[in-house]
PDB file of C-alpha atoms in Angstrom:
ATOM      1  CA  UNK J  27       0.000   0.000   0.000  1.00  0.00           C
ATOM      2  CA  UNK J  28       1.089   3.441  -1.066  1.00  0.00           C
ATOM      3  CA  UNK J  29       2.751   5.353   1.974  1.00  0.00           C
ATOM      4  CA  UNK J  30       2.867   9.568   1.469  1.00  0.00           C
ATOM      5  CA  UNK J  31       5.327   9.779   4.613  1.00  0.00           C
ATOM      6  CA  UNK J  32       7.173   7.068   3.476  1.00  0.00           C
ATOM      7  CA  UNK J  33       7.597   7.916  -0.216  1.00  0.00           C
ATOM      8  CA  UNK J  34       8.573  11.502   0.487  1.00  0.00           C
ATOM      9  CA  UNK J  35      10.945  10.747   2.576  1.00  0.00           C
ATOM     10  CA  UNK J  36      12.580   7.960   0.220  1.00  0.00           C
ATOM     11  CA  UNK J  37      12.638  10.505  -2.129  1.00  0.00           C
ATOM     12  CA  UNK J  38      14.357  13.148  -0.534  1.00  0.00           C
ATOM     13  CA  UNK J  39      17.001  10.101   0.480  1.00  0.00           C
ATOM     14  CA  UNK J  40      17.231   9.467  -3.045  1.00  0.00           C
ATOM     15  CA  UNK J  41      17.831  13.041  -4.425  1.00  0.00           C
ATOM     16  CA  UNK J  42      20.696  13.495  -1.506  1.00  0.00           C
ATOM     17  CA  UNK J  43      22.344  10.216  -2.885  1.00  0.00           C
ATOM     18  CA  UNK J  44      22.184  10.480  -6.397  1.00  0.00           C
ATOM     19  CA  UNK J  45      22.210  14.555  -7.426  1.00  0.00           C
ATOM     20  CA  UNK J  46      24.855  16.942  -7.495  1.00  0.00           C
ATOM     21  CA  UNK J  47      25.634  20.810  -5.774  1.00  0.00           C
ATOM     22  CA  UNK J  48      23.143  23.093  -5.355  1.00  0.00           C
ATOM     23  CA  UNK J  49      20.086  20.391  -5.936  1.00  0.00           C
ATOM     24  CA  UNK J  50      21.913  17.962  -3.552  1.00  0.00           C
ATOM     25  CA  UNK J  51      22.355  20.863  -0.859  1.00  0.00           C
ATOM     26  CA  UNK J  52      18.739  21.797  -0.746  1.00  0.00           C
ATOM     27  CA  UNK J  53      17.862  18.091  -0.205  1.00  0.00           C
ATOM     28  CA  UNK J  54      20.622  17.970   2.485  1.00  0.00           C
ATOM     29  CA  UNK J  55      18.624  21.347   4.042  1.00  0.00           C
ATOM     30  CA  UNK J  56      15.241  19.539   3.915  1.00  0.00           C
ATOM     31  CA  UNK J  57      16.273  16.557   5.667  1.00  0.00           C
ATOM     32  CA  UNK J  58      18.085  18.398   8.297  1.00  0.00           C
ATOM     33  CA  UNK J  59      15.065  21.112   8.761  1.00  0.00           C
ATOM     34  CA  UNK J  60      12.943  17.831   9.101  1.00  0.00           C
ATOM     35  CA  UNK J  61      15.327  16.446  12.482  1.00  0.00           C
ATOM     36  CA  UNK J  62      17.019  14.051   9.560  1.00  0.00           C
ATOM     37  CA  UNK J  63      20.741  14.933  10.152  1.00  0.00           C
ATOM     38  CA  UNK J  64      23.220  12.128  10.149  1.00  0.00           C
ATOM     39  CA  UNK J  65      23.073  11.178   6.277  1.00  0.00           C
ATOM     40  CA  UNK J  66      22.904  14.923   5.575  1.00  0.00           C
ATOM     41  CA  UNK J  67      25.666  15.456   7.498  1.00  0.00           C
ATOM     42  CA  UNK J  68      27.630  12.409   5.773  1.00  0.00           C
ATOM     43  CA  UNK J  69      27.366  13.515   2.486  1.00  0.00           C
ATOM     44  CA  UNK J  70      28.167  16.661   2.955  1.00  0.00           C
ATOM     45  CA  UNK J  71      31.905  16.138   4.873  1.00  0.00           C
ATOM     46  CA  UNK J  72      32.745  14.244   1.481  1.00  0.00           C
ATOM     47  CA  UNK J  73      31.556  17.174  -0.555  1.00  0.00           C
ATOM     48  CA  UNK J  74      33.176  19.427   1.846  1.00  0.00           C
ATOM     49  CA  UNK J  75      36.613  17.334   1.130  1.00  0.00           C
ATOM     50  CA  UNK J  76      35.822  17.331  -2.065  1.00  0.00           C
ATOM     51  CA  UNK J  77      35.030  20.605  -3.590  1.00  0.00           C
ATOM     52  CA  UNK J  78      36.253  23.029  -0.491  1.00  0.00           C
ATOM     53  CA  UNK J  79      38.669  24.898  -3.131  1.00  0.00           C
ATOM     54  CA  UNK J  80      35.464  25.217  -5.468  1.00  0.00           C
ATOM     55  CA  UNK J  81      33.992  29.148  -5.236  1.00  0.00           C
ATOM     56  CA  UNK J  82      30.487  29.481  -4.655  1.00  0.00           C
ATOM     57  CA  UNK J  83      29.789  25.543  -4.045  1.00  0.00           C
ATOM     58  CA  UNK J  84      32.373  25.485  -1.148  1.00  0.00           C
ATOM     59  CA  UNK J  85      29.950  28.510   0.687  1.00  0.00           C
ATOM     60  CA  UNK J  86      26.760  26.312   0.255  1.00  0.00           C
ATOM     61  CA  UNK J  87      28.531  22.935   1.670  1.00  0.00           C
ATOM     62  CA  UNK J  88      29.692  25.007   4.684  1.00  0.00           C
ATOM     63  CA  UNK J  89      25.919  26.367   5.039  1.00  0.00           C
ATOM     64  CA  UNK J  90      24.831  22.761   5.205  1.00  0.00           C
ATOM     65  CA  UNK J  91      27.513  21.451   7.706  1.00  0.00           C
ATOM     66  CA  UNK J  92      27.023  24.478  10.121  1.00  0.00           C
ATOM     67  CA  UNK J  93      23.217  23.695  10.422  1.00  0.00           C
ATOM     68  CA  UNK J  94      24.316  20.068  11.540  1.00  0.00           C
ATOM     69  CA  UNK J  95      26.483  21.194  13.883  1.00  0.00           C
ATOM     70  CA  UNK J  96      25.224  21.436  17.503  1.00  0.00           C
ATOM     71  CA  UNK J  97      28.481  22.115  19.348  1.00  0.00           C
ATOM     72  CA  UNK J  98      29.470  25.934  18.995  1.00  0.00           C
ATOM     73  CA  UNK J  99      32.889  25.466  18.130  1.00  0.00           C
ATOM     74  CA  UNK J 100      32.173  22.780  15.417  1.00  0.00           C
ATOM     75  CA  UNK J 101      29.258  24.735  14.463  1.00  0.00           C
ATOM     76  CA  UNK J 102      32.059  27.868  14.112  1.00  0.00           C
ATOM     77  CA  UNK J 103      34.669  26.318  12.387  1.00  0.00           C
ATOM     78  CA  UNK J 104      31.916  26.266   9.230  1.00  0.00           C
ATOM     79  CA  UNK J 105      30.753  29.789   9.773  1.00  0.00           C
ATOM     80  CA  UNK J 106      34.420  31.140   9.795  1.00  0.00           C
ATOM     81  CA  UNK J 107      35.025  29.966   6.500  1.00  0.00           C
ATOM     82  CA  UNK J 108      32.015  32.033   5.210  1.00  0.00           C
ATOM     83  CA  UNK J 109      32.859  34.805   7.033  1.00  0.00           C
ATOM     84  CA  UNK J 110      36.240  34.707   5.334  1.00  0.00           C
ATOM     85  CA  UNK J 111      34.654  34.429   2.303  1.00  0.00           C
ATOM     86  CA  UNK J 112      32.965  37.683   2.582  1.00  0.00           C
ATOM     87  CA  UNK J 113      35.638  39.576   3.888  1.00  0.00           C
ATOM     88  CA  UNK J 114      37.938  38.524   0.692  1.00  0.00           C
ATOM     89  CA  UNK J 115      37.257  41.590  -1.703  1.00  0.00           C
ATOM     90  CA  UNK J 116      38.361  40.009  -4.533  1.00  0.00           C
ATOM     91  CA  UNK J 117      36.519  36.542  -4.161  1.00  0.00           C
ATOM     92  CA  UNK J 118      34.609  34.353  -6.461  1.00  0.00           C
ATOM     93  CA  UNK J 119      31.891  33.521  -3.789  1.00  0.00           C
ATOM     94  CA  UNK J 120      30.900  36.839  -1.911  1.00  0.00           C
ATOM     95  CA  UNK J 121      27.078  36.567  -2.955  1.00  0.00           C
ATOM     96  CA  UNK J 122      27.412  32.889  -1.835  1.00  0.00           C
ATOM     97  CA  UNK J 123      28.825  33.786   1.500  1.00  0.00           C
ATOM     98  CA  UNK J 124      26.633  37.065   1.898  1.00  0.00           C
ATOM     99  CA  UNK J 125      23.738  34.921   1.147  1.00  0.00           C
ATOM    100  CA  UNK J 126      24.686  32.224   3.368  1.00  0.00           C
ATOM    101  CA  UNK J 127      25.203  34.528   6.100  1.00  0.00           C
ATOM    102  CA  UNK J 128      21.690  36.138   5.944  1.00  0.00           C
ATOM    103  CA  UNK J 129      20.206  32.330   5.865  1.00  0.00           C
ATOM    104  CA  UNK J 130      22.495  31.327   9.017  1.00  0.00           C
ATOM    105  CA  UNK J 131      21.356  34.585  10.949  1.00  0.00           C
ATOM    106  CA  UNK J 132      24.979  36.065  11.312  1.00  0.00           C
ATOM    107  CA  UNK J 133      25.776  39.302  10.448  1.00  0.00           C
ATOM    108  CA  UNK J 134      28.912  40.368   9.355  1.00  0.00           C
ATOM    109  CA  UNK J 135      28.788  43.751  10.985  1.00  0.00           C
ATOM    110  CA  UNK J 136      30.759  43.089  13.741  1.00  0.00           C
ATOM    111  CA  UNK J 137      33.578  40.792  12.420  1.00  0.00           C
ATOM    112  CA  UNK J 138      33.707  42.794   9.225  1.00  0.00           C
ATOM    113  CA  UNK J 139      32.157  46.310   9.771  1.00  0.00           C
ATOM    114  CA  UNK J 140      34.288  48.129   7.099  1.00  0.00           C
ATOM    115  CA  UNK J 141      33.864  45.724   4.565  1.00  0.00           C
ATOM    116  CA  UNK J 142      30.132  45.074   5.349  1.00  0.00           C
ATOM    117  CA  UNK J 143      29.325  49.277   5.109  1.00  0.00           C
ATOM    118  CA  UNK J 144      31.766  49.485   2.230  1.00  0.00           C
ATOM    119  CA  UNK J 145      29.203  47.327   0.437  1.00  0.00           C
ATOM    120  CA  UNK J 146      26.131  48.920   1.279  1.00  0.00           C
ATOM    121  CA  UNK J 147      27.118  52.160   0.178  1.00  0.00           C
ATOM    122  CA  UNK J 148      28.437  51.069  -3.388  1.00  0.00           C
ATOM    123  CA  UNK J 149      26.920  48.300  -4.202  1.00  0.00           C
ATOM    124  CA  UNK J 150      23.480  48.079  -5.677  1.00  0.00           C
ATOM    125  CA  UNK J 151      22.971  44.583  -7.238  1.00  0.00           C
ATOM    126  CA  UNK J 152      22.191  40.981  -5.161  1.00  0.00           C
ATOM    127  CA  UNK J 153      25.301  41.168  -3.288  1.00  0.00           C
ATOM    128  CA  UNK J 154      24.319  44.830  -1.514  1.00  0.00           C
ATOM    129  CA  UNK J 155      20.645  42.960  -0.896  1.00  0.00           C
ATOM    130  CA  UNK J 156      22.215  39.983   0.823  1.00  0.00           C
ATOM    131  CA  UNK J 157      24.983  42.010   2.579  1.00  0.00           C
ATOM    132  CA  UNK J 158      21.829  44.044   3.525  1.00  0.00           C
ATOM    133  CA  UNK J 159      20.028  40.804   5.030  1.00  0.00           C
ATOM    134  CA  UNK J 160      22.979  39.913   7.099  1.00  0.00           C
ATOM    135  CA  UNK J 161      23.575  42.725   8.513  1.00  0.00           C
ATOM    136  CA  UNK J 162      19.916  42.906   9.749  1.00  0.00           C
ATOM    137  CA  UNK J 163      20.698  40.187  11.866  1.00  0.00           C
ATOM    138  CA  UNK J 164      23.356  42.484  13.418  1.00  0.00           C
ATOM    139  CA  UNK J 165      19.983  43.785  15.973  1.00  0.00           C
ATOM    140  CA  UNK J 166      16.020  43.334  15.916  1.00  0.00           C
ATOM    141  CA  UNK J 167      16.960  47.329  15.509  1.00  0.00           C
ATOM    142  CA  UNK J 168      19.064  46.948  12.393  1.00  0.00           C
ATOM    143  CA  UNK J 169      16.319  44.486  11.034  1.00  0.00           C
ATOM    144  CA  UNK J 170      13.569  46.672  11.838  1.00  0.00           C
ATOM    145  CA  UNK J 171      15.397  49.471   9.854  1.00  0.00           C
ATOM    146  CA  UNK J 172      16.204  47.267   6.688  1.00  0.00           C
ATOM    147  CA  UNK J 173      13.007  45.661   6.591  1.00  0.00           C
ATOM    148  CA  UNK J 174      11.705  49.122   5.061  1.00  0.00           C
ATOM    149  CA  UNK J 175      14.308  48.884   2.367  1.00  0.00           C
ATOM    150  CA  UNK J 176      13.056  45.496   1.108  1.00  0.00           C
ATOM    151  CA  UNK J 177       9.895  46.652   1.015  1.00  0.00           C
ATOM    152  CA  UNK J 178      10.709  49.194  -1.190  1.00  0.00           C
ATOM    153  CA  UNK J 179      12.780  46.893  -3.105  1.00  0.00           C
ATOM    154  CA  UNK J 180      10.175  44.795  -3.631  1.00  0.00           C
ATOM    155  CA  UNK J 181       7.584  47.410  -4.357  1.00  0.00           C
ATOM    156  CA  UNK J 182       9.914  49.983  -6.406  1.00  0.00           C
ATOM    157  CA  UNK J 183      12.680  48.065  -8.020  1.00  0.00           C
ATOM    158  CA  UNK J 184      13.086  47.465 -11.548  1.00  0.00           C
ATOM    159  CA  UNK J 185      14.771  44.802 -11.628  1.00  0.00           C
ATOM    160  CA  UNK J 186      13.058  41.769 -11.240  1.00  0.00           C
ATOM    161  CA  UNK J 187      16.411  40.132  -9.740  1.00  0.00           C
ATOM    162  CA  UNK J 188      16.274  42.641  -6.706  1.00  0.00           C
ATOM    163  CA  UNK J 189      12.257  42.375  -6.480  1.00  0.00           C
ATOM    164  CA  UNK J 190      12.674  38.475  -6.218  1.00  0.00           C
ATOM    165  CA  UNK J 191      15.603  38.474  -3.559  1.00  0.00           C
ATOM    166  CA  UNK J 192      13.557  40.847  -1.350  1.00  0.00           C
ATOM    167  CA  UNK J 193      10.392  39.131  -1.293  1.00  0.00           C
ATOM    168  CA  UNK J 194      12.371  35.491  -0.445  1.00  0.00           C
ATOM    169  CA  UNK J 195      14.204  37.793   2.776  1.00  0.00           C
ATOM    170  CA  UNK J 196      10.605  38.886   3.677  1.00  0.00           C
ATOM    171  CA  UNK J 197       9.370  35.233   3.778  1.00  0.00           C
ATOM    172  CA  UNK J 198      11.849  33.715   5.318  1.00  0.00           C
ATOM    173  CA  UNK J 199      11.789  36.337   7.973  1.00  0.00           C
ATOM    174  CA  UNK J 200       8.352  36.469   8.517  1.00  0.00           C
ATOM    175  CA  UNK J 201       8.356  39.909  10.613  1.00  0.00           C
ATOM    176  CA  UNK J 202       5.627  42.417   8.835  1.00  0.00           C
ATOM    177  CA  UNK J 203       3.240  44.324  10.938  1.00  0.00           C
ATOM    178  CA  UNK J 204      -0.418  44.589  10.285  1.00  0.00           C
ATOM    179  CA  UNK J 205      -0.236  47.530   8.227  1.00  0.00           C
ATOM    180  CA  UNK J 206       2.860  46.439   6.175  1.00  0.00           C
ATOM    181  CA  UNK J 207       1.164  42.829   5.539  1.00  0.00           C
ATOM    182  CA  UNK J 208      -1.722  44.497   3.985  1.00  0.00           C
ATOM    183  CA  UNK J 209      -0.088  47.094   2.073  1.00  0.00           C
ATOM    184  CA  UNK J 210       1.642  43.900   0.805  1.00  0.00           C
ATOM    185  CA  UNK J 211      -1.237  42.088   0.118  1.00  0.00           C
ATOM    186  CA  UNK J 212      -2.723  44.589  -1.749  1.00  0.00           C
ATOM    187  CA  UNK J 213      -0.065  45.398  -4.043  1.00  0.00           C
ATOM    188  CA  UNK J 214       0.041  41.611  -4.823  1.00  0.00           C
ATOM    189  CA  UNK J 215      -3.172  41.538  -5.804  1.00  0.00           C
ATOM    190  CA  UNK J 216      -2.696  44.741  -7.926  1.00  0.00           C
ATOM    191  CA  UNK J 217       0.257  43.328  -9.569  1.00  0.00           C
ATOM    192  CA  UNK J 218      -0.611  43.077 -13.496  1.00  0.00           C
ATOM    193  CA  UNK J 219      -1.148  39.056 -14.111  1.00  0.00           C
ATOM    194  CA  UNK J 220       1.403  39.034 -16.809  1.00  0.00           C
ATOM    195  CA  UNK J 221       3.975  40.250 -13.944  1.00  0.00           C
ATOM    196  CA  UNK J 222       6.568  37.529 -13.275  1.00  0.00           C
ATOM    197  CA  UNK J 223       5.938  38.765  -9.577  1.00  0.00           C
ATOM    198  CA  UNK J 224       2.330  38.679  -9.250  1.00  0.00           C
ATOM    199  CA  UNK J 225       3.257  35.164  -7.759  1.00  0.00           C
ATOM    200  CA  UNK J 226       6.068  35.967  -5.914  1.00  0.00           C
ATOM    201  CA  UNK J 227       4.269  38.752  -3.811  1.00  0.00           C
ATOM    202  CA  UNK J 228       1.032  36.360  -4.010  1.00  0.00           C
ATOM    203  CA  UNK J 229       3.019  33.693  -2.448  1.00  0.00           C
ATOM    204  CA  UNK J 230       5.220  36.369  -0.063  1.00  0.00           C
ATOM    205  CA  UNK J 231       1.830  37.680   1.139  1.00  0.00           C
ATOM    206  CA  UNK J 232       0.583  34.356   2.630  1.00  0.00           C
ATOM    207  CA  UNK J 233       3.685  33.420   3.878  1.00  0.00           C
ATOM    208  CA  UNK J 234       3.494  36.990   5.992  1.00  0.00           C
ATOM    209  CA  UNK J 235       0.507  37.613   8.015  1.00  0.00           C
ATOM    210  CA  UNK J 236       1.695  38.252  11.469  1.00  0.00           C
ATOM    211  CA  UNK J 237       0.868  36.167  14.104  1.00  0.00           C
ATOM    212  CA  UNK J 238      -2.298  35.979  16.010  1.00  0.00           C
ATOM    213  CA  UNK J 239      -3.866  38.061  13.068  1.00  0.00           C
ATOM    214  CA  UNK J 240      -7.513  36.739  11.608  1.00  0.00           C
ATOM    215  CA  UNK J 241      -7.494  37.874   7.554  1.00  0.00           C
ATOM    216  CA  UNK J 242      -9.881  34.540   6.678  1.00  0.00           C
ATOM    217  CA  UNK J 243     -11.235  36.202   3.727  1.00  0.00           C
ATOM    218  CA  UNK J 244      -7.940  37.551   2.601  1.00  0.00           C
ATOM    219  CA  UNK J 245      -5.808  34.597   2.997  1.00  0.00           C
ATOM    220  CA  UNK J 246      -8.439  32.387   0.957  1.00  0.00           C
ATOM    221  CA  UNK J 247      -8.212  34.752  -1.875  1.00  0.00           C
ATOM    222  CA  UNK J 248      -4.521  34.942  -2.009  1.00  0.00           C
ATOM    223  CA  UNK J 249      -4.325  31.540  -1.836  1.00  0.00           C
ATOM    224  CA  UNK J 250      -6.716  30.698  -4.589  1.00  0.00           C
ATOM    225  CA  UNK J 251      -4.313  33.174  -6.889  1.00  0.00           C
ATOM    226  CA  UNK J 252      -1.400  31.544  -5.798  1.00  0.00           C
ATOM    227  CA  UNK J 253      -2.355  28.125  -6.517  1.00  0.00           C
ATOM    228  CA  UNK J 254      -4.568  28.932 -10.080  1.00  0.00           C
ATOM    229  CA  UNK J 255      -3.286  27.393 -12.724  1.00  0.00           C
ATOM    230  CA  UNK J 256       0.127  25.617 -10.884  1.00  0.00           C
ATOM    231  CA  UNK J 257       0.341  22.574 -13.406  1.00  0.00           C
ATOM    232  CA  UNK J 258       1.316  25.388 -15.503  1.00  0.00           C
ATOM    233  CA  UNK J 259       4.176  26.883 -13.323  1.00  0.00           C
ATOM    234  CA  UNK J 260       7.984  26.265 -14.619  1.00  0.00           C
ATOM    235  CA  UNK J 261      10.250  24.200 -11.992  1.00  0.00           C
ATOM    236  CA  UNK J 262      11.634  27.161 -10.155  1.00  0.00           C
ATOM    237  CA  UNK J 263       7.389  28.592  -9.230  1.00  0.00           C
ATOM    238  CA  UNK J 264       6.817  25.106  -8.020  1.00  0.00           C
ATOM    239  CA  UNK J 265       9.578  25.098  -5.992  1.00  0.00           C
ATOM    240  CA  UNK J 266       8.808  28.796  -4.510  1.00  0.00           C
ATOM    241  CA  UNK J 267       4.658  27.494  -3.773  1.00  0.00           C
ATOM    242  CA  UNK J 268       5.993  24.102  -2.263  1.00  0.00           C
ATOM    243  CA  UNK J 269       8.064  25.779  -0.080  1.00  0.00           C
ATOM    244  CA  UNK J 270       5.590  28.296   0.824  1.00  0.00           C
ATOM    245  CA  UNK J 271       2.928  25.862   1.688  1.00  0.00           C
ATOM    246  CA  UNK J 272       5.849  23.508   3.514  1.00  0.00           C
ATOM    247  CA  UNK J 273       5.406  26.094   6.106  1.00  0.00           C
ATOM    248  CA  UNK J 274       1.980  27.494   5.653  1.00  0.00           C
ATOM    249  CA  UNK J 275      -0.226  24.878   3.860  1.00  0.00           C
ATOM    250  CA  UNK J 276      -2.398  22.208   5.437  1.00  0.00           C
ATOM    251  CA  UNK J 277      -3.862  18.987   4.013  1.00  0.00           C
ATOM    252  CA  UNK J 278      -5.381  20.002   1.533  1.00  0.00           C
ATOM    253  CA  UNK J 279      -2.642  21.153  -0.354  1.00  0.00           C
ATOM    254  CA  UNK J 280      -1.505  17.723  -0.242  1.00  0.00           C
ATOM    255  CA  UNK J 281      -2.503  16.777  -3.905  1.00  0.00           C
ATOM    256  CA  UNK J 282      -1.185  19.363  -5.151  1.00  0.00           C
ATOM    257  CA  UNK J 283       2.074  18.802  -3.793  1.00  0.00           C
ATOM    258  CA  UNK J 284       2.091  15.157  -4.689  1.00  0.00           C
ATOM    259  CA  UNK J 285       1.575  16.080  -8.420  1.00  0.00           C
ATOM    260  CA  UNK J 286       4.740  18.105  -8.445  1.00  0.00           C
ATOM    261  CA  UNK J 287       6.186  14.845  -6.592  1.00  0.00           C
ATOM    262  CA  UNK J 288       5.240  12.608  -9.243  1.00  0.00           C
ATOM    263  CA  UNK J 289       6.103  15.307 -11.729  1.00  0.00           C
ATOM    264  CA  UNK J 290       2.327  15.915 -13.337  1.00  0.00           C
ATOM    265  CA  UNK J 291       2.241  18.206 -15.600  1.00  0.00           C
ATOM    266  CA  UNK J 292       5.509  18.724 -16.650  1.00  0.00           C
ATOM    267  CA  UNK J 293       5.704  18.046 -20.110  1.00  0.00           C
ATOM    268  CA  UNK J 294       6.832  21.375 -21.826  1.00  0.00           C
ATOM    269  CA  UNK J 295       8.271  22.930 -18.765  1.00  0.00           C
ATOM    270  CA  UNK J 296      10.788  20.965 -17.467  1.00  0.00           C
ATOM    271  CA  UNK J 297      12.339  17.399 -18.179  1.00  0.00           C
ATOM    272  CA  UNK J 298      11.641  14.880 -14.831  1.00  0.00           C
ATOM    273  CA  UNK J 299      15.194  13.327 -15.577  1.00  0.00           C
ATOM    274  CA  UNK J 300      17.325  16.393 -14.624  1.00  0.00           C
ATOM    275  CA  UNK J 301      18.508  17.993 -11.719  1.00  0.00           C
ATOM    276  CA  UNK J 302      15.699  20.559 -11.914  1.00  0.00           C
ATOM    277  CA  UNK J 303      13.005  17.805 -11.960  1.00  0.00           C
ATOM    278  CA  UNK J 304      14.961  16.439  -8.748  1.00  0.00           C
ATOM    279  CA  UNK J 305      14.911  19.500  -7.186  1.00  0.00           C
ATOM    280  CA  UNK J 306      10.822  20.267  -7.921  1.00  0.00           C
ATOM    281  CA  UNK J 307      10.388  16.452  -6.385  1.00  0.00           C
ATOM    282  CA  UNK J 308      12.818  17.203  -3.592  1.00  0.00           C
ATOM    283  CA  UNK J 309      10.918  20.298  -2.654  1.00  0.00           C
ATOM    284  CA  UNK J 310       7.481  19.138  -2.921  1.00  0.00           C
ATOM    285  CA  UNK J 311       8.872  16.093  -0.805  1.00  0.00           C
ATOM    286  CA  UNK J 312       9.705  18.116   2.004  1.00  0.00           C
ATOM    287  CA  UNK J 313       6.382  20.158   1.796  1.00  0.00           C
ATOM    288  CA  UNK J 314       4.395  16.636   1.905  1.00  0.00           C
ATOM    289  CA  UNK J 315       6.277  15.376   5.002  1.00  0.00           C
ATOM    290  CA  UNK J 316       6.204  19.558   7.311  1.00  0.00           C
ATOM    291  CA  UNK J 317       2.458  19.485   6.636  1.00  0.00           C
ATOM    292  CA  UNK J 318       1.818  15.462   7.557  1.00  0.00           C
ATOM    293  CA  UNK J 319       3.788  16.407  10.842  1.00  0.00           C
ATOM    294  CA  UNK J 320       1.384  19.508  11.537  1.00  0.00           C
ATOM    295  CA  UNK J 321      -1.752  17.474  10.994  1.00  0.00           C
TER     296      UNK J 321
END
């Protein structure tokens, strides 16, 4: 008999095992965000001692082995290495390691604080926006501060780059008040439907409202945008929705999420037998097993 727990979670096994950098990190992420540490954790020594003089990929196999880490000082001899990463001027991986920093909560402020305001003043493209996200972390303050900023990012930007990267910090940090939630929601719902946003901020919106706060009527009709249409979404949508309703979805988005595992709908958008059909299965794996553990 057909097993949802079970299958997800042989599948995110199986994508760890078999794929390859960036596809085979965000397996290793899943597993370990779902208590599942020890293979993770395996894996990614060998790609440590494998690739740890490869820019960019080296940044993303530290990320993975500092969130396995429970003891500080193993946990800081993976974070150094990312911190030197950002401090090196002249380095391959800075975007990597600014990135990395914002997703491990460290800011670089206080190790780096030259450097760090040396990039927020001249820089303007993704590595000032993730330089900007670490450095948030510096202080509920200095988050509080920046959180305006990607907001207007988001909102103002022309470049859809910029737009995307600021509605992903805003999600994962899940701090809007009232009042900045529904100005949120409301330009999401005004966003033209031939914007490559419209889902973004759709799917940033639900992922949002504060705690504690009622918006019934609201969330249903954000989430009936968001999910219209989604055997039509390209591999890197269906990855953004799974991982939106990993944390916010219930039951009933369980279907849905077990097309994308079985790869319905696909045909024309992306080919199952590549890393970015892993990576779509992977995701929508991890979604299927976060909402069976909420039920």
């Amino acid at each position: 008999m057909y097993n949802q727990e079970n299958a997800a979670m042989a599948e995110l096994h199986q994508v760890l095992k078999t794929q390859s950098e960036f596809v085979k990190v965000h397996a290793a992420e899943y597993l370990i965000w779902l208590g599942e540490i020890n293979k993770a954790k395996a894996a990614f020594l060998q790609e440590e001692k494998l690739h740890h003089n490869v820019p960019k990929y080296r940044v993303v196999t530290w990320r993975v082995l500092a969130q396995t880490e429970t003891d500080p000082t193993m946990k800081k001899k993976w974070t150094d290495q990312v911190f030197k990463a950002f401090s090196d001027e002249n380095g391959l991986d800075r975007i990597h390691a600014a990135e990395t920093l914002g997703k491990l909560k460290l800011s670089p402020m206080n190790n780096f604080p030259d450097a760090t305001k040396k990039i927020l003043i001249t820089e303007k493209e993704n590595l000032y926006v993730y330089t900007l996200w670490a450095s948030s972390h510096a202080s509920a303050a200095a988050y509080e501060k920046n959180k305006a900023k990607f907001l207007d990012l988001l909102f103002n930007s022309e470049k859809e780059d910029l737009r995307r990267i600021s509605a992903f910090i805003l999600r994962r940090e899940e701090k809007l008040s009232l009042q900045e939630w529904e100005s949120l929601a409301a330009k999401a719902l005004a966003e033209p439907t031939t914007s490559p946003l419209k889902r973004t901020m759709l799917n940033t919106t639900f992922a949002t409202l504060p705690k504690g706060v009622e918006k019934k009527e609201e969330m249903a009709k954000i989430k009936a945008a968001m999910v219209k249409d989604a055997g039509l979404l390209a591999a890197g949508a269906r990855i953004e929705l799974a991982l939106v309703l990993a944390d916010k979805g219930d039951k009933t988005d369980l279907p849905l999420l077990q097309g994308m595992l079985e790869n319905a709908e696909s045909k024309g958008l992306y080919e199952p037998n590549t890393p970015l059909g892993a990576d779509v299965r992977a995701t929508a794996a991890y979604a299927i097993l976060k909402i069976i553990k909420r039920k």
